[in-house]
């Protein structure tokens, strides 16, 4: 009849002793955990870099993104064995090639390309090698994105309003050290209204005197491309 009580007392006693031991050794445990976590992250990044043929990025003070034979680190691993990810190049900077307008049919890889450049930039800044043959990058303060069609109807925000709010946030907060990724601006409204919005945004990003962030701008608007 008393076995359950005895069992509980024994468990409580052992647990209490463990707590006291951990408290006494807490500094050593935390120090080891801190050291092991650094080793764990470094080994993880090194393992991925070796297995997937990543390169060591060069970091420059000049605001630029220059990638040769770059790949999307996730999608290249998810493709069926008979398919191969087609690597690609990009070169943009704040001096002479600030904005890249990317176009093409549906499923051509526009969104993949945008996300790929952002991911590679972030990977480089956390100290990782990157999926490319050659990479010259600069330190960015933030990646700003306007990607995909979403709404927030419960709060009274249509697809178009969400799109405009996100775009306004980018235009109000980005700096010359930011990377902006805009995917299909103007889709939430009529064709010519959407074109006018996309046109004015890309002109503002290029022509204003306050900032000149590196920008990738994917669009279906042929007039904008011309």
Coordinates of N, CA and C in Angstrom, one line a residue:
X1 N 0.8 -1.2 0.0 CA 0.0 0.0 0.0 C 0.9 1.3 0.0
X2 N 2.0 1.1 0.6 CA 2.9 2.3 0.7 C 3.9 2.4 -0.4
X3 N 3.9 1.5 -1.4 CA 4.9 1.4 -2.4 C 4.9 2.7 -3.3
X4 N 3.7 3.2 -3.7 CA 3.6 4.4 -4.5 C 4.2 5.6 -3.8
X5 N 3.9 5.7 -2.5 CA 4.5 6.8 -1.8 C 6.0 6.7 -1.7
X6 N 6.5 5.5 -1.4 CA 7.9 5.3 -1.3 C 8.6 5.6 -2.6
X7 N 8.0 5.2 -3.7 CA 8.5 5.4 -5.1 C 8.6 6.9 -5.3
X8 N 7.5 7.7 -5.0 CA 7.5 9.1 -5.2 C 8.5 9.8 -4.4
X9 N 8.7 9.4 -3.1 CA 9.7 10.0 -2.3 C 11.1 9.7 -2.8
X10 N 11.4 8.5 -3.3 CA 12.7 8.2 -3.9 C 12.9 9.0 -5.2
X11 N 11.9 9.1 -6.0 CA 12.1 10.0 -7.3 C 12.4 11.4 -6.9
X12 N 11.6 11.9 -5.9 CA 11.8 13.3 -5.5 C 13.2 13.6 -4.9
X13 N 13.6 12.6 -4.2 CA 15.0 12.7 -3.6 C 16.1 12.7 -4.6
X14 N 16.0 11.8 -5.6 CA 17.0 11.8 -6.7 C 16.9 13.1 -7.5
X15 N 15.7 13.5 -7.8 CA 15.6 14.8 -8.6 C 16.1 16.0 -7.9
X16 N 15.9 16.0 -6.5 CA 16.4 17.1 -5.7 C 17.9 17.1 -5.7
X17 N 18.5 15.9 -5.6 CA 20.0 15.8 -5.6 C 20.5 16.3 -6.9
X18 N 19.8 15.9 -8.0 CA 20.2 16.3 -9.4 C 20.2 17.9 -9.5
X19 N 19.1 18.5 -9.0 CA 19.0 19.9 -9.1 C 20.2 20.6 -8.3
X20 N 20.5 20.1 -7.1 CA 21.6 20.7 -6.3 C 22.9 20.6 -7.1
X21 N 23.1 19.4 -7.7 CA 24.3 19.1 -8.5 C 24.5 20.1 -9.6
X22 N 23.4 20.2 -10.4 CA 23.3 21.1 -11.6 C 23.6 22.5 -11.1
X23 N 23.0 23.0 -10.0 CA 23.3 24.3 -9.6 C 24.7 24.6 -9.2
X24 N 25.3 23.6 -8.6 CA 26.7 23.7 -8.2 C 27.6 23.8 -9.4
X25 N 27.3 23.0 -10.5 CA 28.1 22.9 -11.7 C 27.6 23.8 -12.8
X26 N 26.6 24.7 -12.5 CA 26.0 25.5 -13.6 C 26.9 26.3 -14.4
X27 N 28.0 26.9 -13.8 CA 28.9 27.7 -14.6 C 29.6 26.8 -15.6
X28 N 30.1 25.6 -15.2 CA 30.8 24.7 -16.1 C 29.8 24.2 -17.2
X29 N 28.6 23.9 -16.8 CA 27.6 23.4 -17.8 C 27.4 24.4 -18.8
X30 N 27.1 25.7 -18.4 CA 26.8 26.8 -19.3 C 28.0 27.1 -20.2
X31 N 29.2 27.0 -19.6 CA 30.5 27.2 -20.4 C 30.6 26.2 -21.5
X32 N 30.4 24.9 -21.1 CA 30.5 23.8 -22.1 C 29.5 23.9 -23.1
X33 N 28.2 24.3 -22.7 CA 27.1 24.4 -23.7 C 27.5 25.5 -24.7
X34 N 28.0 26.6 -24.2 CA 28.4 27.7 -25.1 C 29.4 27.3 -26.1
X35 N 30.5 26.6 -25.6 CA 31.5 26.1 -26.5 C 31.0 25.1 -27.5
X36 N 30.3 24.1 -27.0 CA 29.8 23.0 -27.9 C 28.8 23.6 -28.9
X37 N 28.0 24.6 -28.6 CA 27.1 25.2 -29.6 C 27.9 25.8 -30.7
X38 N 29.0 26.5 -30.4 CA 29.8 27.1 -31.5 C 30.4 26.0 -32.4
X39 N 30.9 24.9 -31.7 CA 31.5 23.8 -32.5 C 30.4 23.2 -33.4
X40 N 29.2 23.0 -32.8 CA 28.1 22.4 -33.5 C 27.7 23.2 -34.8
X41 N 27.6 24.5 -34.6 CA 27.2 25.4 -35.7 C 28.3 25.3 -36.8
X42 N 29.6 25.5 -36.4 CA 30.7 25.5 -37.3 C 30.8 24.1 -38.1
X43 N 30.6 23.0 -37.4 CA 30.7 21.7 -38.0 C 29.5 21.5 -39.0
X44 N 28.3 22.0 -38.6 CA 27.1 21.9 -39.4 C 27.3 22.7 -40.7
X45 N 27.8 23.9 -40.6 CA 28.0 24.7 -41.8 C 29.2 24.1 -42.7
X46 N 30.2 23.6 -42.1 CA 31.3 23.0 -42.8 C 30.9 21.8 -43.5
X47 N 30.1 21.0 -42.9 CA 29.6 19.7 -43.4 C 28.8 20.0 -44.7
X48 N 27.8 20.9 -44.6 CA 27.0 21.3 -45.7 C 27.8 21.9 -46.9
X49 N 28.8 22.7 -46.5 CA 29.7 23.3 -47.6 C 30.4 22.3 -48.3
X50 N 31.0 21.3 -47.6 CA 31.8 20.2 -48.3 C 30.9 19.3 -49.1
X51 N 29.7 18.9 -48.6 CA 28.9 18.0 -49.3 C 28.3 18.6 -50.6
X52 N 28.0 19.9 -50.5 CA 27.3 20.6 -51.6 C 28.1 21.5 -52.5
X53 N 29.5 21.5 -52.3 CA 30.4 22.3 -53.1 C 30.1 23.8 -53.0
X54 N 30.1 24.3 -51.8 CA 29.9 25.7 -51.6 C 31.3 26.4 -51.7
X55 N 31.2 27.7 -51.9 CA 32.5 28.5 -52.0 C 32.5 29.5 -50.8
X56 N 33.7 30.0 -50.5 CA 33.9 31.0 -49.5 C 33.6 32.4 -50.1
X57 N 32.6 33.1 -49.6 CA 32.3 34.4 -50.2 C 33.3 35.5 -49.7
X58 N 33.6 36.4 -50.6 CA 34.4 37.5 -50.3 C 33.5 38.7 -49.9
X59 N 33.8 39.3 -48.8 CA 33.0 40.4 -48.3 C 33.7 41.8 -48.6
X60 N 33.0 42.7 -49.3 CA 33.6 44.0 -49.6 C 32.8 45.1 -48.9
X61 N 33.5 46.2 -48.8 CA 32.9 47.4 -48.3 C 31.9 48.0 -49.3
X62 N 32.3 47.9 -50.5 CA 31.4 48.4 -51.6 C 30.1 47.6 -51.6
X63 N 29.0 48.4 -51.8 CA 27.7 47.7 -51.8 C 27.5 47.0 -53.2
X64 N 27.7 45.7 -53.1 CA 27.5 44.9 -54.4 C 27.1 43.4 -54.0
X65 N 26.5 42.8 -55.0 CA 26.2 41.4 -55.0 C 26.7 40.9 -56.3
X66 N 27.7 40.0 -56.3 CA 28.2 39.5 -57.6 C 28.4 38.0 -57.3
X67 N 27.6 37.2 -58.1 CA 27.6 35.7 -57.9 C 27.8 35.1 -59.3
X68 N 28.6 34.0 -59.3 CA 28.9 33.3 -60.5 C 28.4 31.8 -60.2
X69 N 27.6 31.3 -61.1 CA 27.1 29.9 -60.9 C 26.4 29.7 -59.6
X70 N 25.6 30.6 -59.2 CA 24.9 30.5 -57.9 C 23.7 29.5 -58.0
X71 N 23.3 28.9 -56.9 CA 22.2 28.0 -56.8 C 21.3 28.2 -55.6
X72 N 20.1 27.7 -55.7 CA 19.2 27.8 -54.5 C 19.6 26.7 -53.6
X73 N 20.0 26.9 -52.3 CA 20.5 25.9 -51.4 C 19.4 24.8 -51.1
X74 N 18.2 25.2 -51.1 CA 17.1 24.2 -50.7 C 16.6 23.5 -52.0
X75 N 16.2 24.3 -53.0 CA 15.6 23.7 -54.2 C 16.5 22.7 -54.9
X76 N 17.8 23.0 -54.9 CA 18.7 22.1 -55.6 C 18.7 20.7 -54.9
X77 N 18.4 20.6 -53.6 CA 18.4 19.4 -52.9 C 17.1 18.6 -53.0
X78 N 16.0 19.4 -53.4 CA 14.7 18.8 -53.5 C 14.3 18.3 -54.9
X79 N 15.1 18.6 -55.9 CA 14.8 18.2 -57.3 C 14.9 16.7 -57.4
X80 N 14.1 16.1 -58.3 CA 14.3 14.7 -58.6 C 15.7 14.4 -59.1
X81 N 16.1 13.1 -58.9 CA 17.5 12.7 -59.2 C 17.8 13.0 -60.7
X82 N 16.8 12.9 -61.6 CA 17.1 13.1 -63.0 C 17.1 14.5 -63.5
X83 N 16.8 15.4 -62.6 CA 16.8 16.9 -62.9 C 18.0 17.6 -62.3
X84 N 18.4 18.6 -62.9 CA 19.6 19.4 -62.4 C 19.2 20.8 -62.3
X85 N 19.6 21.4 -61.1 CA 19.4 22.9 -61.0 C 20.3 23.7 -61.8
X86 N 19.8 24.5 -62.7 CA 20.6 25.3 -63.6 C 21.1 26.6 -62.8
X87 N 22.4 26.6 -62.6 CA 23.1 27.7 -61.9 C 23.0 29.0 -62.7
X88 N 23.1 30.1 -62.0 CA 23.0 31.4 -62.7 C 23.9 32.5 -62.1
X89 N 24.0 33.6 -62.8 CA 24.8 34.7 -62.3 C 24.0 35.9 -62.0
X90 N 24.6 36.8 -61.2 CA 24.0 38.1 -61.0 C 25.1 39.1 -60.6
X91 N 25.0 40.3 -61.1 CA 25.9 41.4 -60.6 C 25.2 42.7 -60.5
X92 N 25.0 43.1 -59.3 CA 24.3 44.4 -59.0 C 25.1 45.2 -58.0
X93 N 25.1 46.5 -58.0 CA 25.7 47.3 -57.0 C 25.0 48.7 -56.9
X94 N 25.3 49.5 -55.9 CA 24.6 50.8 -55.8 C 25.2 51.9 -56.6
X95 N 26.3 51.6 -57.3 CA 26.9 52.7 -58.2 C 26.4 52.7 -59.6
X96 N 26.4 51.6 -60.3 CA 26.1 51.6 -61.7 C 25.0 50.6 -62.1
X97 N 24.7 49.6 -61.3 CA 23.7 48.6 -61.6 C 22.9 48.3 -60.4
X98 N 22.1 49.3 -60.0 CA 21.3 49.2 -58.7 C 20.1 48.3 -58.8
X99 N 19.4 48.3 -59.9 CA 18.1 47.5 -60.0 C 18.2 46.5 -61.1
X100 N 17.8 45.3 -60.8 CA 17.7 44.2 -61.8 C 16.2 43.9 -62.0
X101 N 15.7 44.1 -63.3 CA 14.3 43.8 -63.6 C 14.3 42.4 -64.2
X102 N 13.6 41.5 -63.6 CA 13.6 40.1 -64.0 C 12.3 39.7 -64.5
X103 N 12.2 39.2 -65.7 CA 11.0 38.8 -66.3 C 11.1 37.4 -66.9
X104 N 9.9 36.9 -67.4 CA 9.9 35.6 -68.0 C 8.5 35.0 -67.8
X105 N 8.2 33.9 -68.4 CA 6.8 33.3 -68.3 C 6.6 32.7 -66.9
X106 N 5.4 32.3 -66.6 CA 5.2 31.6 -65.3 C 6.0 30.3 -65.2
X107 N 6.5 30.0 -64.0 CA 7.3 28.8 -63.8 C 8.7 28.9 -64.4
X108 N 9.1 30.1 -64.8 CA 10.4 30.3 -65.4 C 11.5 30.3 -64.4
X109 N 11.2 30.6 -63.1 CA 12.2 30.6 -62.1 C 12.5 32.0 -61.5
X110 N 11.6 33.0 -61.8 CA 11.8 34.3 -61.3 C 11.9 34.4 -59.8
X111 N 10.8 33.8 -59.1 CA 10.8 33.9 -57.7 C 11.9 33.1 -57.0
X112 N 12.3 31.9 -57.7 CA 13.4 31.1 -57.2 C 14.7 32.0 -57.2
X113 N 14.9 32.7 -58.2 CA 16.1 33.5 -58.4 C 16.2 34.6 -57.3
X114 N 15.0 35.3 -57.1 CA 15.0 36.3 -56.1 C 15.3 35.8 -54.7
X115 N 14.6 34.7 -54.3 CA 14.8 34.1 -53.0 C 16.3 33.6 -52.8
X116 N 16.8 33.0 -53.9 CA 18.1 32.5 -53.9 C 19.2 33.5 -53.6
X117 N 19.1 34.7 -54.2 CA 20.0 35.8 -53.9 C 19.9 36.2 -52.5
X118 N 18.7 36.4 -52.0 CA 18.5 36.8 -50.6 C 19.1 35.7 -49.6
X119 N 18.8 34.4 -49.9 CA 19.3 33.4 -49.0 C 20.9 33.3 -49.0
X120 N 21.5 33.5 -50.1 CA 22.9 33.5 -50.2 C 23.5 34.6 -49.4
X121 N 22.9 35.8 -49.6 CA 23.4 37.0 -48.8 C 23.3 36.7 -47.3
X122 N 22.2 36.2 -46.8 CA 22.0 35.9 -45.4 C 23.0 34.8 -45.0
X123 N 23.2 33.8 -45.8 CA 24.1 32.7 -45.4 C 25.5 33.2 -45.2
X124 N 25.9 34.1 -46.1 CA 27.3 34.7 -46.0 C 27.5 35.5 -44.7
X125 N 26.4 36.2 -44.3 CA 26.5 37.0 -43.1 C 26.5 36.3 -41.8
X126 N 26.0 35.0 -41.9 CA 26.1 34.2 -40.6 C 27.4 33.4 -40.6
X127 N 28.2 33.6 -41.6 CA 29.5 33.0 -41.6 C 29.6 31.7 -42.3
X128 N 28.6 31.4 -43.2 CA 28.6 30.2 -43.9 C 29.2 30.4 -45.3
X129 N 29.7 29.3 -45.9 CA 30.0 29.3 -47.3 C 28.7 29.3 -48.1
X130 N 28.8 29.6 -49.3 CA 27.5 29.8 -50.1 C 27.5 28.9 -51.4
X131 N 26.3 28.6 -51.8 CA 26.1 27.7 -53.0 C 26.4 28.5 -54.3
X132 N 27.7 28.7 -54.7 CA 28.1 29.4 -55.9 C 29.5 29.0 -56.2
X133 N 30.0 29.3 -57.4 CA 31.4 29.0 -57.8 C 32.2 30.2 -57.3
X134 N 31.6 31.4 -57.3 CA 32.3 32.6 -56.9 C 31.3 33.6 -56.3
X135 N 31.7 34.2 -55.2 CA 30.7 35.2 -54.6 C 31.4 36.4 -54.0
X136 N 31.1 37.6 -54.4 CA 31.5 38.8 -53.9 C 30.3 39.5 -53.3
X137 N 30.3 39.8 -52.0 CA 29.1 40.3 -51.3 C 29.5 41.5 -50.4
X138 N 28.5 42.3 -50.0 CA 28.7 43.3 -49.0 C 27.8 43.0 -47.9
X139 N 28.0 43.7 -46.8 CA 27.2 43.6 -45.6 C 25.9 44.4 -45.8
X140 N 24.8 43.7 -45.6 CA 23.5 44.4 -45.7 C 22.8 44.6 -44.3
X141 N 22.0 45.6 -44.2 CA 21.4 45.8 -42.9 C 20.1 45.1 -42.7
X142 N 19.4 44.8 -43.9 CA 18.1 44.1 -43.8 C 17.7 43.7 -45.2
X143 N 17.1 42.5 -45.3 CA 16.4 42.1 -46.5 C 14.9 42.5 -46.4
X144 N 14.5 43.3 -47.4 CA 13.1 43.6 -47.5 C 12.4 42.9 -48.6
X145 N 11.3 42.2 -48.3 CA 10.6 41.4 -49.3 C 9.2 41.8 -49.5
X146 N 8.7 41.7 -50.8 CA 7.3 41.9 -51.1 C 7.0 40.7 -52.1
X147 N 6.6 39.6 -51.5 CA 6.6 38.4 -52.3 C 5.2 37.7 -52.1
X148 N 4.6 37.2 -53.2 CA 3.4 36.4 -53.1 C 2.1 37.2 -52.9
X149 N 1.0 36.6 -53.1 CA -0.3 37.3 -52.9 C -1.0 36.8 -51.6
X150 N -1.2 37.7 -50.7 CA -1.8 37.3 -49.4 C -2.8 38.4 -49.0
X151 N -3.8 38.0 -48.2 CA -4.7 39.0 -47.7 C -4.9 38.8 -46.2
X152 N -5.6 39.8 -45.6 CA -5.9 39.7 -44.1 C -7.3 40.2 -44.0
X153 N -8.2 39.4 -44.5 CA -9.6 39.8 -44.6 C -10.3 40.1 -43.2
X154 N -9.8 39.3 -42.2 CA -10.4 39.5 -40.9 C -10.1 40.9 -40.3
X155 N -9.1 41.5 -40.8 CA -8.7 42.8 -40.4 C -9.2 43.9 -41.4
X156 N -9.9 43.4 -42.4 CA -10.4 44.3 -43.4 C -9.3 44.7 -44.4
X157 N -8.3 43.9 -44.6 CA -7.2 44.2 -45.5 C -7.2 43.2 -46.7
X158 N -7.5 43.8 -47.9 CA -7.6 43.0 -49.1 C -6.1 42.6 -49.6
X159 N -6.0 41.8 -50.6 CA -4.7 41.5 -51.2 C -4.0 42.7 -51.6
X160 N -4.7 43.6 -52.2 CA -4.1 44.9 -52.7 C -3.6 45.7 -51.5
X161 N -4.4 45.9 -50.5 CA -4.0 46.7 -49.3 C -2.8 46.1 -48.6
X162 N -2.8 44.8 -48.5 CA -1.6 44.1 -47.9 C -0.3 44.4 -48.7
X163 N -0.5 44.3 -50.0 CA 0.6 44.5 -50.9 C 1.1 46.0 -50.8
X164 N 0.2 46.9 -50.7 CA 0.6 48.3 -50.7 C 1.2 48.6 -49.3
X165 N 0.7 48.0 -48.2 CA 1.2 48.3 -46.9 C 2.7 47.8 -46.8
X166 N 2.9 46.6 -47.3 CA 4.2 46.0 -47.3 C 5.2 46.8 -48.2
X167 N 4.7 47.3 -49.3 CA 5.6 48.1 -50.2 C 5.9 49.4 -49.5
X168 N 4.9 50.1 -48.9 CA 5.1 51.3 -48.2 C 6.1 51.2 -47.1
X169 N 6.1 50.1 -46.4 CA 7.0 49.8 -45.3 C 8.4 49.7 -45.8
X170 N 8.6 49.1 -47.0 CA 9.9 49.0 -47.6 C 10.4 50.4 -48.0
X171 N 9.6 51.2 -48.7 CA 10.0 52.5 -49.2 C 10.3 53.4 -48.1
X172 N 9.7 53.3 -46.9 CA 9.9 54.2 -45.8 C 11.0 53.8 -44.9
X173 N 11.5 52.5 -45.0 CA 12.5 52.1 -44.0 C 13.8 51.6 -44.6
X174 N 13.8 51.3 -45.9 CA 15.0 50.7 -46.5 C 16.1 51.8 -46.5
X175 N 17.4 51.4 -46.5 CA 18.5 52.3 -46.6 C 19.4 51.8 -47.8
X176 N 20.4 52.6 -48.1 CA 21.3 52.2 -49.2 C 22.1 50.9 -48.9
X177 N 22.0 50.4 -47.7 CA 22.7 49.2 -47.4 C 21.7 48.0 -47.4
X178 N 20.5 48.2 -47.8 CA 19.5 47.2 -47.8 C 19.5 46.4 -49.1
X179 N 18.9 45.2 -49.0 CA 18.6 44.4 -50.2 C 17.0 44.3 -50.3
X180 N 16.5 44.7 -51.5 CA 15.0 44.7 -51.7 C 14.6 43.7 -52.7
X181 N 13.7 42.9 -52.4 CA 13.2 41.8 -53.3 C 11.7 42.1 -53.5
X182 N 11.3 42.5 -54.7 CA 9.9 42.7 -55.1 C 9.5 41.8 -56.2
X183 N 8.4 41.0 -55.8 CA 8.0 40.0 -56.7 C 6.5 40.3 -57.2
X184 N 6.4 40.8 -58.4 CA 5.1 41.0 -59.0 C 4.3 42.1 -58.3
X185 N 4.9 43.3 -58.2 CA 4.1 44.4 -57.6 C 3.0 44.8 -58.6
X186 N 1.8 45.1 -58.0 CA 0.7 45.6 -58.8 C -0.3 44.5 -59.2
X187 N -0.1 43.3 -58.7 CA -1.0 42.2 -59.1 C -2.4 42.3 -58.5
X188 N -2.5 43.0 -57.4 CA -3.8 43.0 -56.6 C -4.8 44.0 -57.2
X189 N -4.5 44.6 -58.3 CA -5.5 45.6 -58.9 C -5.5 45.4 -60.4
X190 N -6.2 46.3 -61.1 CA -6.3 46.1 -62.6 C -4.9 46.3 -63.3
X191 N -4.8 45.8 -64.5 CA -3.5 45.8 -65.2 C -2.8 47.1 -65.3
X192 N -3.5 48.1 -65.8 CA -2.8 49.4 -66.0 C -2.6 50.2 -64.7
X193 N -3.5 50.0 -63.7 CA -3.3 50.6 -62.4 C -2.0 49.9 -61.7
X194 N -2.0 48.6 -61.9 CA -0.8 47.8 -61.3 C 0.5 48.2 -62.0
X195 N 0.4 48.4 -63.3 CA 1.6 48.8 -64.1 C 2.1 50.2 -63.6
X196 N 1.1 51.1 -63.4 CA 1.5 52.4 -63.0 C 2.1 52.4 -61.6
X197 N 1.6 51.6 -60.7 CA 2.2 51.5 -59.4 C 3.6 50.9 -59.5
X198 N 3.8 49.8 -60.2 CA 5.1 49.2 -60.3 C 6.1 50.1 -61.0
X199 N 5.6 50.9 -62.0 CA 6.5 51.8 -62.7 C 7.0 52.9 -61.7
X200 N 6.0 53.5 -61.0 CA 6.4 54.6 -60.1 C 7.3 54.1 -58.9
X201 N 7.1 52.9 -58.5 CA 7.9 52.4 -57.4 C 9.4 52.2 -57.9
X202 N 9.5 51.6 -59.0 CA 10.9 51.3 -59.5 C 11.6 52.6 -59.9
X203 N 10.8 53.6 -60.4 CA 11.4 54.9 -60.6 C 11.9 55.6 -59.3
X204 N 11.0 55.5 -58.3 CA 11.3 56.1 -57.0 C 12.6 55.5 -56.4
X205 N 12.7 54.1 -56.5 CA 13.8 53.5 -55.9 C 15.1 53.9 -56.7
X206 N 15.0 54.2 -58.0 CA 16.2 54.6 -58.8 C 16.5 56.0 -58.7
X207 N 15.5 56.9 -58.6 CA 15.7 58.3 -58.8 C 15.8 59.2 -57.6
X208 N 15.3 58.7 -56.4 CA 15.3 59.5 -55.3 C 16.7 59.8 -54.7
X209 N 16.8 60.8 -53.9 CA 18.1 61.2 -53.4 C 18.4 60.7 -52.0
X210 N 17.4 60.0 -51.4 CA 17.6 59.6 -50.0 C 18.4 58.3 -49.9
X211 N 18.1 57.4 -50.8 CA 18.8 56.1 -50.7 C 18.8 55.4 -52.0
X212 N 19.6 54.4 -52.2 CA 19.7 53.6 -53.5 C 20.0 52.2 -53.2
X213 N 19.0 51.5 -52.6 CA 19.2 50.1 -52.2 C 19.3 49.2 -53.4
X214 N 20.1 48.1 -53.3 CA 20.1 47.1 -54.4 C 18.8 46.4 -54.4
X215 N 18.2 46.3 -55.6 CA 16.8 45.8 -55.8 C 16.7 44.8 -56.9
X216 N 16.0 43.7 -56.6 CA 15.6 42.7 -57.6 C 14.1 42.8 -57.8
X217 N 13.7 43.1 -59.0 CA 12.3 43.4 -59.3 C 11.8 42.5 -60.4
X218 N 11.0 41.5 -59.9 CA 10.4 40.5 -60.9 C 9.1 41.0 -61.4
X219 N 8.8 40.9 -62.7 CA 7.5 41.5 -63.2 C 7.1 40.7 -64.5
X220 N 5.8 40.8 -64.7 CA 5.3 40.3 -66.0 C 5.0 41.5 -66.9
X221 N 5.0 42.7 -66.4 CA 4.7 43.9 -67.2 C 5.7 44.1 -68.3
X222 N 5.3 43.9 -69.6 CA 6.2 44.0 -70.7 C 6.6 45.5 -70.9
X223 N 5.7 46.4 -70.6 CA 6.0 47.8 -70.8 C 7.0 48.3 -69.8
X224 N 7.0 47.7 -68.6 CA 8.0 48.1 -67.6 C 9.4 47.6 -68.0
X225 N 9.4 46.4 -68.5 CA 10.7 45.8 -68.9 C 11.3 46.6 -70.0
X226 N 10.5 47.1 -71.0 CA 11.0 47.9 -72.1 C 11.5 49.2 -71.6

